[in-house]
XYZ file of C-alpha atoms in Angstrom:
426
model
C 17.131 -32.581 -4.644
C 15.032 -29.287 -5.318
C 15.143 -29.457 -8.720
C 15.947 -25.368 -9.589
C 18.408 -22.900 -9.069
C 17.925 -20.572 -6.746
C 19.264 -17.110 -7.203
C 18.526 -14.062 -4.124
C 18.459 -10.592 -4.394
C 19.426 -8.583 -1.227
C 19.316 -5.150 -0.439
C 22.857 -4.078 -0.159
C 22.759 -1.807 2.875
C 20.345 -4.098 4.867
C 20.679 -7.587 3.292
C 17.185 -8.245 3.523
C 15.299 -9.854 0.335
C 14.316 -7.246 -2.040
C 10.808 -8.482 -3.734
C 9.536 -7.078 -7.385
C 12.860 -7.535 -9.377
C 13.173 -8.426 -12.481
C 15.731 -10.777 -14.155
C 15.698 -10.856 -17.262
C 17.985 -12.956 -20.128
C 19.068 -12.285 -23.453
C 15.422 -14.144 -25.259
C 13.391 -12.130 -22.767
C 12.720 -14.681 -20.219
C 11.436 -13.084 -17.298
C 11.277 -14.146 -13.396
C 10.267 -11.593 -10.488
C 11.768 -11.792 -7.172
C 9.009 -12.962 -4.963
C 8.963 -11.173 -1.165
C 11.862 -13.020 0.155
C 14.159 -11.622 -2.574
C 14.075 -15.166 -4.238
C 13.842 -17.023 -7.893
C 13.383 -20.350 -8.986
C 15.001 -21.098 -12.018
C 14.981 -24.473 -14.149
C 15.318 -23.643 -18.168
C 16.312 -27.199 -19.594
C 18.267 -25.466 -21.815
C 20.015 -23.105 -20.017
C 21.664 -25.038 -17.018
C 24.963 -25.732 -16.165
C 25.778 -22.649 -19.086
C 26.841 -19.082 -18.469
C 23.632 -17.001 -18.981
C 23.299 -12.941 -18.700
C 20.854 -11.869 -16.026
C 19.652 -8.089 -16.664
C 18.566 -6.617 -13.725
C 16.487 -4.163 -13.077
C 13.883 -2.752 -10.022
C 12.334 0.494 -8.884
C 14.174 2.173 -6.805
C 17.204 0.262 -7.168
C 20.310 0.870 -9.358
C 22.607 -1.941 -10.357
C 26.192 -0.988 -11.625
C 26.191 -0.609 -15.716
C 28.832 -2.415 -17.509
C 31.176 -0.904 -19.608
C 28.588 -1.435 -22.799
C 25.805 0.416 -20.359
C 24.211 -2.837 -19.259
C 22.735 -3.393 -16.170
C 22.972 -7.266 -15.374
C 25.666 -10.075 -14.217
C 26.418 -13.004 -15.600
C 26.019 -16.440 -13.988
C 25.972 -19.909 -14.243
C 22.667 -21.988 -13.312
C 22.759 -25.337 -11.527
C 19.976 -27.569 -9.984
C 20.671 -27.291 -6.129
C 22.464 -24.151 -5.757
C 22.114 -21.088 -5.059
C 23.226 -17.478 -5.601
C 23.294 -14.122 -3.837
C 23.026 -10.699 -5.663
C 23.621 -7.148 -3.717
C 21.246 -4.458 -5.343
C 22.241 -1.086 -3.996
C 19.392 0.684 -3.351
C 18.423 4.523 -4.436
C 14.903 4.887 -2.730
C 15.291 6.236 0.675
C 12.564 3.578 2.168
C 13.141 0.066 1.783
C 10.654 -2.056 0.407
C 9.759 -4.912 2.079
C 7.279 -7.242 0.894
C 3.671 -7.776 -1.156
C 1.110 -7.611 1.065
C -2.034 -8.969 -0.930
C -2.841 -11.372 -3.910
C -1.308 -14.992 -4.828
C 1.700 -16.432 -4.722
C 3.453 -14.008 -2.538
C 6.188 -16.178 -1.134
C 5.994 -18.836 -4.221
C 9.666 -18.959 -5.356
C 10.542 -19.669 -1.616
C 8.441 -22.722 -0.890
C 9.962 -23.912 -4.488
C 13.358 -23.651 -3.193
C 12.231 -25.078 -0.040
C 13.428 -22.199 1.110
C 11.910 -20.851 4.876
C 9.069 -18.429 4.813
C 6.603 -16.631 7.497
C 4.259 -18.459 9.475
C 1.034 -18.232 9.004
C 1.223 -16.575 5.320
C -1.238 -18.622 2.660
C -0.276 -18.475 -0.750
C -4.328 -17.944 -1.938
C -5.310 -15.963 1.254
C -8.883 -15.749 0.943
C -9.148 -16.513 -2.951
C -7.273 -12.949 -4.016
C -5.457 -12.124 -7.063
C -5.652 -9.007 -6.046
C -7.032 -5.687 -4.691
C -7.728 -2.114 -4.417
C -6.710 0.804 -2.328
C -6.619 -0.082 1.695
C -7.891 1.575 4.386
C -6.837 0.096 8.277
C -8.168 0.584 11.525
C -7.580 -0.169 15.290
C -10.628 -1.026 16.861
C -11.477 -3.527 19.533
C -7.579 -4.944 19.466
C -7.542 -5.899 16.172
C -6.256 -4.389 12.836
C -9.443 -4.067 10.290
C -8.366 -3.790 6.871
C -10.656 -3.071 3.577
C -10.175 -2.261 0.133
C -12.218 -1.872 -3.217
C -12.541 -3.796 -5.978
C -11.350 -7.103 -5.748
C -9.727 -9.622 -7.992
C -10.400 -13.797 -8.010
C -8.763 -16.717 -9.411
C -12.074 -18.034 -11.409
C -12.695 -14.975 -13.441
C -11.719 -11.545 -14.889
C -14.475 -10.136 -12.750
C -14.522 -10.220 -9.182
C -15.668 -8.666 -5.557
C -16.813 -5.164 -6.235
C -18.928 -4.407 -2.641
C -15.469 -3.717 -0.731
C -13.235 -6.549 0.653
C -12.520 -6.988 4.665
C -10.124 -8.578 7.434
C -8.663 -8.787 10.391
C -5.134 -8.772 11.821
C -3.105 -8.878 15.069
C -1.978 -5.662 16.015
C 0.866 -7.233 17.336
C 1.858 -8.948 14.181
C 5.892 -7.626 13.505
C 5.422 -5.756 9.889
C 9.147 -5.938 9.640
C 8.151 -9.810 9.247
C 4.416 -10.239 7.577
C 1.048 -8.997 7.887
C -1.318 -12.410 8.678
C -4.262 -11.270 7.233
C -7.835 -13.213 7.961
C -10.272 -12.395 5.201
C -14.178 -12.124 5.552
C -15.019 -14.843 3.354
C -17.576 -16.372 1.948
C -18.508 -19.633 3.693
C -19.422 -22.099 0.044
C -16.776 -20.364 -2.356
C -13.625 -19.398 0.343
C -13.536 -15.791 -1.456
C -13.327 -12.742 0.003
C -16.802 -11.981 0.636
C -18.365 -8.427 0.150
C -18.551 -5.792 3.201
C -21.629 -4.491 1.746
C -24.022 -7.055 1.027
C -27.216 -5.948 0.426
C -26.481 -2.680 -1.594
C -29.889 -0.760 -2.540
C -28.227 -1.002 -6.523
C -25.833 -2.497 -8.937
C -22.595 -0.618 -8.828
C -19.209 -0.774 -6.779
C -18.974 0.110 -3.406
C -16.020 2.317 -1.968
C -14.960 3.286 1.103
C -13.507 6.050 2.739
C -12.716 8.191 6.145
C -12.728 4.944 8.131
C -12.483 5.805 11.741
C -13.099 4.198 15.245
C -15.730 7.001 17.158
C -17.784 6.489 20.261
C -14.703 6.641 22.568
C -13.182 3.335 20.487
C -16.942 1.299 20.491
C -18.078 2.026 16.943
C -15.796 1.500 13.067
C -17.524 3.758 10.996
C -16.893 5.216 7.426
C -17.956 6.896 4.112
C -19.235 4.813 1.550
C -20.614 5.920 -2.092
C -21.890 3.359 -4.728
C -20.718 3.925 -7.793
C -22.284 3.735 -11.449
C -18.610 4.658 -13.431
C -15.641 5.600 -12.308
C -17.024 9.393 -11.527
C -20.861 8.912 -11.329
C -21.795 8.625 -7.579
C -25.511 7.498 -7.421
C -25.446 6.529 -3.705
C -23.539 8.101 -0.840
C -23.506 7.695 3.052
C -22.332 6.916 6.581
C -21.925 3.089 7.717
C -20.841 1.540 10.803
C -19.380 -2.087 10.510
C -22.304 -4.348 12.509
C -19.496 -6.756 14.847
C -22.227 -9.681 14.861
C -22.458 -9.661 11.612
C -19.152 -8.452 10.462
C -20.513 -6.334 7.543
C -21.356 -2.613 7.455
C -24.762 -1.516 7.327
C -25.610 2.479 6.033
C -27.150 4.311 8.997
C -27.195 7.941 7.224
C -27.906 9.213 3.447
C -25.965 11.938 1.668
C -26.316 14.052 -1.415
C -24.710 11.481 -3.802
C -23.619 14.592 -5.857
C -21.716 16.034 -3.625
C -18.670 14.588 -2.106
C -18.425 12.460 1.267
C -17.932 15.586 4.304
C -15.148 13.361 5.944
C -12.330 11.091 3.544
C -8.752 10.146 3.405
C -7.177 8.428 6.690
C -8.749 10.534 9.351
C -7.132 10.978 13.098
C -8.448 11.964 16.159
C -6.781 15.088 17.530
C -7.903 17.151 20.923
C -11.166 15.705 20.904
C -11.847 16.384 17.101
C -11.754 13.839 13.984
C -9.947 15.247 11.380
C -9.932 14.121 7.704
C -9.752 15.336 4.010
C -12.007 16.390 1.771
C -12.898 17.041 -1.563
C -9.622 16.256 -3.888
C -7.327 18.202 -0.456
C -5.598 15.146 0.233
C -3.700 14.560 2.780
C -4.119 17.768 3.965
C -6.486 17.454 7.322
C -8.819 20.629 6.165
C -12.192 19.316 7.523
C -13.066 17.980 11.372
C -15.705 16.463 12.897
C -16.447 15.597 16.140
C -15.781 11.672 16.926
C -19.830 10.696 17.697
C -22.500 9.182 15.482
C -25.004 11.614 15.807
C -22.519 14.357 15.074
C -21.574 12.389 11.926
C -24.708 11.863 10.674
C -25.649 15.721 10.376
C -23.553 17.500 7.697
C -24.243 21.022 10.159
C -21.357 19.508 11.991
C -18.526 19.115 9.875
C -16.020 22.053 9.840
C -13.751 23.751 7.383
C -10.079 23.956 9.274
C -9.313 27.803 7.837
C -5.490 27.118 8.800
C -4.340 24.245 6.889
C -1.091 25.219 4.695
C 0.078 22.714 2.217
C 2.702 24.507 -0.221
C 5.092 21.177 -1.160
C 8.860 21.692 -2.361
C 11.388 19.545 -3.223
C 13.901 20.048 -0.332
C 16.345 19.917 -2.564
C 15.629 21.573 -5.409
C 12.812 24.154 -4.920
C 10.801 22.819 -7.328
C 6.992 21.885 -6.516
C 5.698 19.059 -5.509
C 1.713 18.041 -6.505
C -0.058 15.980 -3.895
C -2.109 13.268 -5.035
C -3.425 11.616 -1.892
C -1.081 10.085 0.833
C -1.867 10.460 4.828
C -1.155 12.847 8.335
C -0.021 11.089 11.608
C 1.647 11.829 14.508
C 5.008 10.448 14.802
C 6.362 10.323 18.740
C 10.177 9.460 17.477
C 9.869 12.985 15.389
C 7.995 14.633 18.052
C 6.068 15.514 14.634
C 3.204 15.108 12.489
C 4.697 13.309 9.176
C 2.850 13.315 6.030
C 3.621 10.596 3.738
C 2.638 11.997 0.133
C 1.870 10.738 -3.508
C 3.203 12.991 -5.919
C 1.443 13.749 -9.272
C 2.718 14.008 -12.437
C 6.238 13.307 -11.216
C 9.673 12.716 -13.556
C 9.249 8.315 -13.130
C 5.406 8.022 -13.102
C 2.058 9.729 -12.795
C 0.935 8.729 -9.979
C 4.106 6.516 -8.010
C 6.547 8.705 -6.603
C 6.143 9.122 -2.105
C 7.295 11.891 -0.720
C 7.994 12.673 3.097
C 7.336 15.773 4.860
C 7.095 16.949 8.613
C 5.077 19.848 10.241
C 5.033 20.834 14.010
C 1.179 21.113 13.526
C -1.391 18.756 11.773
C -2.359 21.664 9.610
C 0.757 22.515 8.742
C 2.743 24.535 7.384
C 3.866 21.742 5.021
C 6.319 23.195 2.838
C 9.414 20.899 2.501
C 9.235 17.378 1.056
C 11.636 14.715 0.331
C 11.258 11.786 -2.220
C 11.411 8.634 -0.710
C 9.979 6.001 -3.239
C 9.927 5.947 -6.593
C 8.145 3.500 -9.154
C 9.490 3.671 -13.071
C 6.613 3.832 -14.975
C 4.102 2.304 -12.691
C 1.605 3.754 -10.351
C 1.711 3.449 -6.867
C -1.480 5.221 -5.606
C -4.270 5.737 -2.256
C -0.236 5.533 -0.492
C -1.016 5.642 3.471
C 1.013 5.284 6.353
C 0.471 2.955 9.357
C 0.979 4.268 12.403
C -0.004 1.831 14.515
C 3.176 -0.566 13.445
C 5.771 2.573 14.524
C 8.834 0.719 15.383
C 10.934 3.452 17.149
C 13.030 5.703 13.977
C 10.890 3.266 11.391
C 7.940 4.157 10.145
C 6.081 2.191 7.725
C 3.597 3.002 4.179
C 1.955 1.120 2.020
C 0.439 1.607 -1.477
C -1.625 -0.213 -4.087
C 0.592 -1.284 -7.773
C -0.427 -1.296 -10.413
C -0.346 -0.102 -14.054
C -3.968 1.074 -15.217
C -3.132 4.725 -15.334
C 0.725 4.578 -16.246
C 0.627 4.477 -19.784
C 2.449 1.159 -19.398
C 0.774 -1.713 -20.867
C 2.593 -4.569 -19.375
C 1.442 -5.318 -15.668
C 3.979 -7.250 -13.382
C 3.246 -10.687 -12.786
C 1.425 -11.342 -9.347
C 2.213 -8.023 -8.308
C -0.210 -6.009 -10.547
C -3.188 -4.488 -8.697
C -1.958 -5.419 -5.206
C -0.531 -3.814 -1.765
C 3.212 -3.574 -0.771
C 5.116 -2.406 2.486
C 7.580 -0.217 2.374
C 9.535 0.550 5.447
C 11.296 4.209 6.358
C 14.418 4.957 8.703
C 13.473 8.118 10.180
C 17.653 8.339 10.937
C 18.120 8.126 6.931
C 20.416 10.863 6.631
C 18.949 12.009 3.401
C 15.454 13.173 5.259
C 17.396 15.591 6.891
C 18.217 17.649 3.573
């Protein structure tokens, strides 16, 4: 006999698992929903007892008591098993955790089924940093910064890399395959012969040369604002690393970032703290990419976010443009800054009939209590008919909150949005 109790939380509307909630008794025991919804619970000394469950996850509202407590009581017994319905307030669903350890743990406890293919120490990551995907050559390539190992409080700071099938169902999992290194099994650095010490981080990763080259902005880093190296690389397929091909002023910052697009024959991107507004383009060829003569200010772009609802603005901190063929629009998926929950962990949606804009309604569709949520991007390349789908990297460094979430902390997690949510339509 599996020797816990197992007790599910489902999203009311859609019954699916909801991962990253907290239960939480009356001594402060805590257990996190892992990214089937699940827990698995074996206290010696509080089985086959009624025990209080407070319950509690962003973006999700249980009913309060009549003392204003948010929670249920239940009664804990080895082999069994127990279903909780969380309503949900966040217009997009989330779905699961992405990156790091553990992601499916209190599942396989329960014995309970999970996703093929999904390792529980994918590559050797705790966890990681800001992603950035790409289509090229009929595979998903995914990267991201600084990353995080089992064997010490230091890790992978040259930019981490993998590979996924495109046509991988994200409603289900994301198997990613991790560059690794061949001796240790971790995640193994993108840049591997940097001219300095210092992180490496990418941005502007695009697929040019009519789909035959990956390229992107990289800039080595000596703090977290002191750029002392900055340039164009394109990711060497034989060797499965990028290698810098053109130098920039290190002072200055990269001519092409964000999540760029291609769009009538131009690459289009962000630039210089406008993100995601698309306000520089390039055009989609290394030599034009290499000369900063080339890049071009878009004069048109309007970005003037307010809450649909209430007027009030809205300050973009990063997020993405993509075309959306359900919408017959371009929909920018926004991080807000300085909003009512967090600083940097409430996602907006917004549409525009042009790339440019103008953007000038928005509607919140995430929300993370105290907890940031930042570098959020759509992909668009898992568009599933009316859902769209967004991911974002949690974490607590710049919250103000000092307690990070078990396996969670400083790693990715899909969210999914119905584009038929009546809400959006405010």
């Amino acid at each position: 006999m599996i020797p816990y109790f197992g007790i599910r939380v489902v999203d009311a509307a859609t019954g699916r698992g909801v991962p990253l909630v907290e239960l939480r008794t009356t001594s402060d025991l805590r257990f996190i929903t892992d990214s089937a919804g699940w827990v698995a619970f074996h206290e010696p000394g509080l089985m086959d007892s009624k025990v209080w469950f407070g319950i509690k996850s962003h973006g999700y509202d249980y009913p309060k008591d009549g003392f204003g407590y948010q929670g249920i009581v239940l009664t804990p017994k080895v082999g069994a098993t127990t279903t909780i319905k969380l309503p949900r307030k966040n217009l997009a669903e989330r779905l699961y955790r992405v990156t790091g350890e553990g992601i499916y743990r209190d599942s396989l406890l329960l014995g309970k089924p999970i996703p093929a293919g999904i390792a529980q120490l994918n590559g050797r990551v705790m966890g990681q940093d800001s992603v950035l995907v790409a289509l090229y050559k009929n595979k998903l390539y995914w990267f991201w910064g600084d990353t995080a190992r089992p064997e010490y409080p230091l890790g992978q700071f040259g930019t981490s890399g993998a590979t996924s099938n495109p046509k991988d169902n994200p409603d289900e999992a994301i198997r990613l395959r991790y560059f690794t290194d061949e001796k240790t099994g971790f995640s193994r650095p993108m840049f591997p012969k940097p001219k300095g010490p210092g992180p490496v981080w990418i941005t502007g990763l695009a697929v040019v040369e009519s789909g035959e080259k990956l390229v992107c902005f990289y800039s080595r880093m000596k703090d977290l604002g002191t750029c002392v190296e900055r340039g164009l690389a394109v990711f060497n397929d034989a060797k499965t690393c990028f290698e810098p091909v053109a130098q920039f002023d290190p002072t200055k910052p990269e001519p092409l970032a964000g999540h760029p697009f291609l769009h009538e024959g131009w690459l289009y991107g962000t630039y210089d703290g406008g993100a995601p507004l698309p306000c520089v383009r390039v055009r989609p060829t290394l030599a034009a990419l290499k000369n900063l003569k080339n890049f071009e200010q878009v004069v048109e772009p309007k970005l003037n976010l307010k809450d649909a609802l209430t007027g009030a603005p809205v300050q973009n901190h990063g997020g993405s443009v993509f075309w959306n063929a359900y919408r017959q629009r371009w929909v920018m998926i926004v991080l807000q800054k300085f909003g009512k929950t967090s600083n940097v962990g409430e996602v907006w949606y917004a549409e525009a009939k042009a790339p440019t804009g103008p953007w000038e309604r928005a509607v919140q569709i995430v929300t993370h209590d105290k907890m940031d949520f930042y570098n959020v991007t759509q992909h668009p390349y898992f568009d599933r008919g009316r859902f769209v789908y967004f991911e974002g990297t949690y974490v607590n460094t710049f919250s103000g909150n000092p307690d990070p979430t078990p396996r969670y902390n400083y790693n990715q997690i899909l969210y999914r949005l119905d584009l038929e949510e009546k809400r959006l339509r405010v």
